[in-house]
Each structure stands twice: as C-alpha cells, then as structure tokens.
PDB file of C-alpha atoms in Angstrom:
ATOM      1  CA  SER A   1      25.403  86.207 -38.107  1.00 86.00           C
ATOM      2  CA  GLY A   2      26.960  86.749 -41.472  1.00 88.00           C
ATOM      3  CA  ILE A   3      26.167  86.836 -45.151  1.00 86.00           C
ATOM      4  CA  ILE A   4      25.369  84.261 -47.799  1.00 87.00           C
ATOM      5  CA  SER A   5      25.774  85.883 -51.199  1.00 82.00           C
ATOM      6  CA  ARG A   6      25.957  84.850 -54.813  1.00 80.00           C
ATOM      7  CA  HIS A   7      28.668  86.067 -57.176  1.00 77.00           C
ATOM      8  CA  GLN A   8      29.051  84.917 -60.780  1.00 84.00           C
ATOM      9  CA  GLY A   9      26.873  81.863 -60.149  1.00 88.00           C
ATOM     10  CA  SER A  10      28.662  80.680 -56.980  1.00 89.00           C
ATOM     11  CA  TYR A  11      27.531  81.067 -53.372  1.00 89.00           C
ATOM     12  CA  ASN A  12      29.852  82.730 -50.881  1.00 86.00           C
ATOM     13  CA  PHE A  13      29.539  82.262 -47.135  1.00 89.00           C
ATOM     14  CA  HIS A  14      30.854  84.680 -44.502  1.00 89.00           C
ATOM     15  CA  LEU A  15      29.538  83.334 -41.219  1.00 92.00           C
ATOM     16  CA  HIS A  16      30.052  84.136 -37.539  1.00 93.00           C
ATOM     17  CA  ALA A  17      29.249  81.896 -34.600  1.00 91.00           C
ATOM     18  CA  ALA A  18      29.009  81.981 -30.816  1.00 90.00           C
ATOM     19  CA  LEU A  19      29.666  78.490 -29.483  1.00 87.00           C
ATOM     20  CA  ALA A  20      29.975  76.835 -26.075  1.00 86.00           C
ATOM     21  CA  ALA A  21      33.190  74.973 -25.294  1.00 87.00           C
ATOM     22  CA  GLU A  22      33.131  71.797 -23.227  1.00 87.00           C
ATOM     23  CA  ASP A  23      34.038  73.814 -20.105  1.00 95.00           C
ATOM     24  CA  LYS A  24      31.074  76.158 -20.848  1.00 93.00           C
ATOM     25  CA  ARG A  25      33.239  79.066 -22.058  1.00 96.00           C
ATOM     26  CA  LEU A  26      31.888  81.130 -24.935  1.00 95.00           C
ATOM     27  CA  VAL A  27      33.980  80.865 -28.083  1.00 92.00           C
ATOM     28  CA  GLY A  28      33.153  83.123 -31.006  1.00 94.00           C
ATOM     29  CA  GLY A  29      34.436  84.215 -34.374  1.00 95.00           C
ATOM     30  CA  HIS A  30      34.389  83.255 -38.028  1.00 94.00           C
ATOM     31  CA  LEU A  31      32.819  79.878 -38.749  1.00 91.00           C
ATOM     32  CA  LEU A  32      35.018  78.046 -41.238  1.00 91.00           C
ATOM     33  CA  LYS A  33      33.737  74.516 -40.638  1.00 90.00           C
ATOM     34  CA  GLY A  34      31.928  72.684 -37.902  1.00 85.00           C
ATOM     35  CA  GLU A  35      30.204  69.560 -36.682  1.00 86.00           C
ATOM     36  CA  VAL A  36      27.005  69.474 -34.624  1.00 85.00           C
ATOM     37  CA  ASN A  37      26.942  66.879 -31.842  1.00 83.00           C
ATOM     38  CA  VAL A  38      23.696  67.753 -30.065  1.00 82.00           C
ATOM     39  CA  THR A  39      21.677  70.640 -31.485  1.00 84.00           C
ATOM     40  CA  ASN A  40      22.020  74.006 -33.163  1.00 84.00           C
ATOM     41  CA  GLU A  41      19.819  76.928 -34.122  1.00 86.00           C
ATOM     42  CA  ILE A  42      20.048  78.529 -37.543  1.00 87.00           C
ATOM     43  CA  VAL A  43      17.907  81.414 -38.733  1.00 89.00           C
ATOM     44  CA  LEU A  44      18.029  82.576 -42.360  1.00 90.00           C
ATOM     45  CA  LEU A  45      16.373  85.824 -43.395  1.00 90.00           C
ATOM     46  CA  GLU A  46      16.104  86.954 -46.998  1.00 88.00           C
ATOM     47  CA  ASN A  47      17.059  90.517 -47.779  1.00 86.00           C
ATOM     48  CA  ARG A  48      16.858  91.845 -51.316  1.00 87.00           C
ATOM     49  CA  THR A  49      19.247  94.746 -50.705  1.00 87.00           C
ATOM     50  CA  LYS A  50      21.956  94.661 -53.358  1.00 86.00           C
ATOM     51  CA  VAL A  51      25.381  94.210 -51.789  1.00 83.00           C
ATOM     52  CA  VAL A  52      28.570  94.266 -53.851  1.00 84.00           C
ATOM     53  CA  ARG A  53      32.186  93.548 -53.007  1.00 84.00           C
ATOM     54  CA  ARG A  54      34.844  95.905 -54.213  1.00 89.00           C
ATOM     55  CA  LEU A  55      38.375  96.794 -53.274  1.00 93.00           C
ATOM     56  CA  GLU A  56      38.730  99.299 -50.459  1.00 94.00           C
ATOM     57  CA  GLU A  57      41.646 101.521 -51.367  1.00 92.00           C
ATOM     58  CA  ASP A  58      42.470 102.418 -47.730  1.00 94.00           C
ATOM     59  CA  THR A  59      42.749  98.808 -46.541  1.00 95.00           C
ATOM     60  CA  ALA A  60      43.407  96.862 -49.778  1.00 94.00           C
ATOM     61  CA  LEU A  61      40.641  94.460 -48.653  1.00 92.00           C
ATOM     62  CA  MET A  62      37.471  93.452 -50.473  1.00 87.00           C
ATOM     63  CA  GLY A  63      34.718  95.359 -48.669  1.00 88.00           C
ATOM     64  CA  LEU A  64      30.925  94.992 -48.726  1.00 85.00           C
ATOM     65  CA  PHE A  65      28.987  97.944 -50.069  1.00 88.00           C
ATOM     66  CA  LEU A  66      25.214  98.518 -50.245  1.00 88.00           C
ATOM     67  CA  GLU A  67      23.815  99.721 -53.558  1.00 85.00           C
TER      68      GLU A  67
END
C-alpha cells in the first residue's frame, strides 16, 4: 500500500510492503528499496482525489490532507 504523488513536477513515493523472510517470517513496513529474486505482485489504482501535504502543527510533520 502507499501513495505515489506528484509535487512541483517530481514524483514522490511513500510505499509499504509485506514481505516473506527466508525463514518464512512476515516482515513489513516502509519500502525504501528492494530487489526481486523470484516474483512480486504490484497493483496500481488511479484515484483523482486531490491530496496535499502540509505541516501538522500538533506533530510538526508533513501530513496528507484530502481536498
């Protein structure tokens, strides 16, 4: 899951993954980089909802907001 967005002409990726470790444990979290050795499944769905990032005063983080 995650978001692929465009801001000022550049694409931004915020991706999550659930992956199997060699010992068959589930490992999940933010996907920063990866390499596929056997197979993977990727589903992309287009959504035209406008989403903007702006500073959240309570957390001082850049949050996602629907407009």
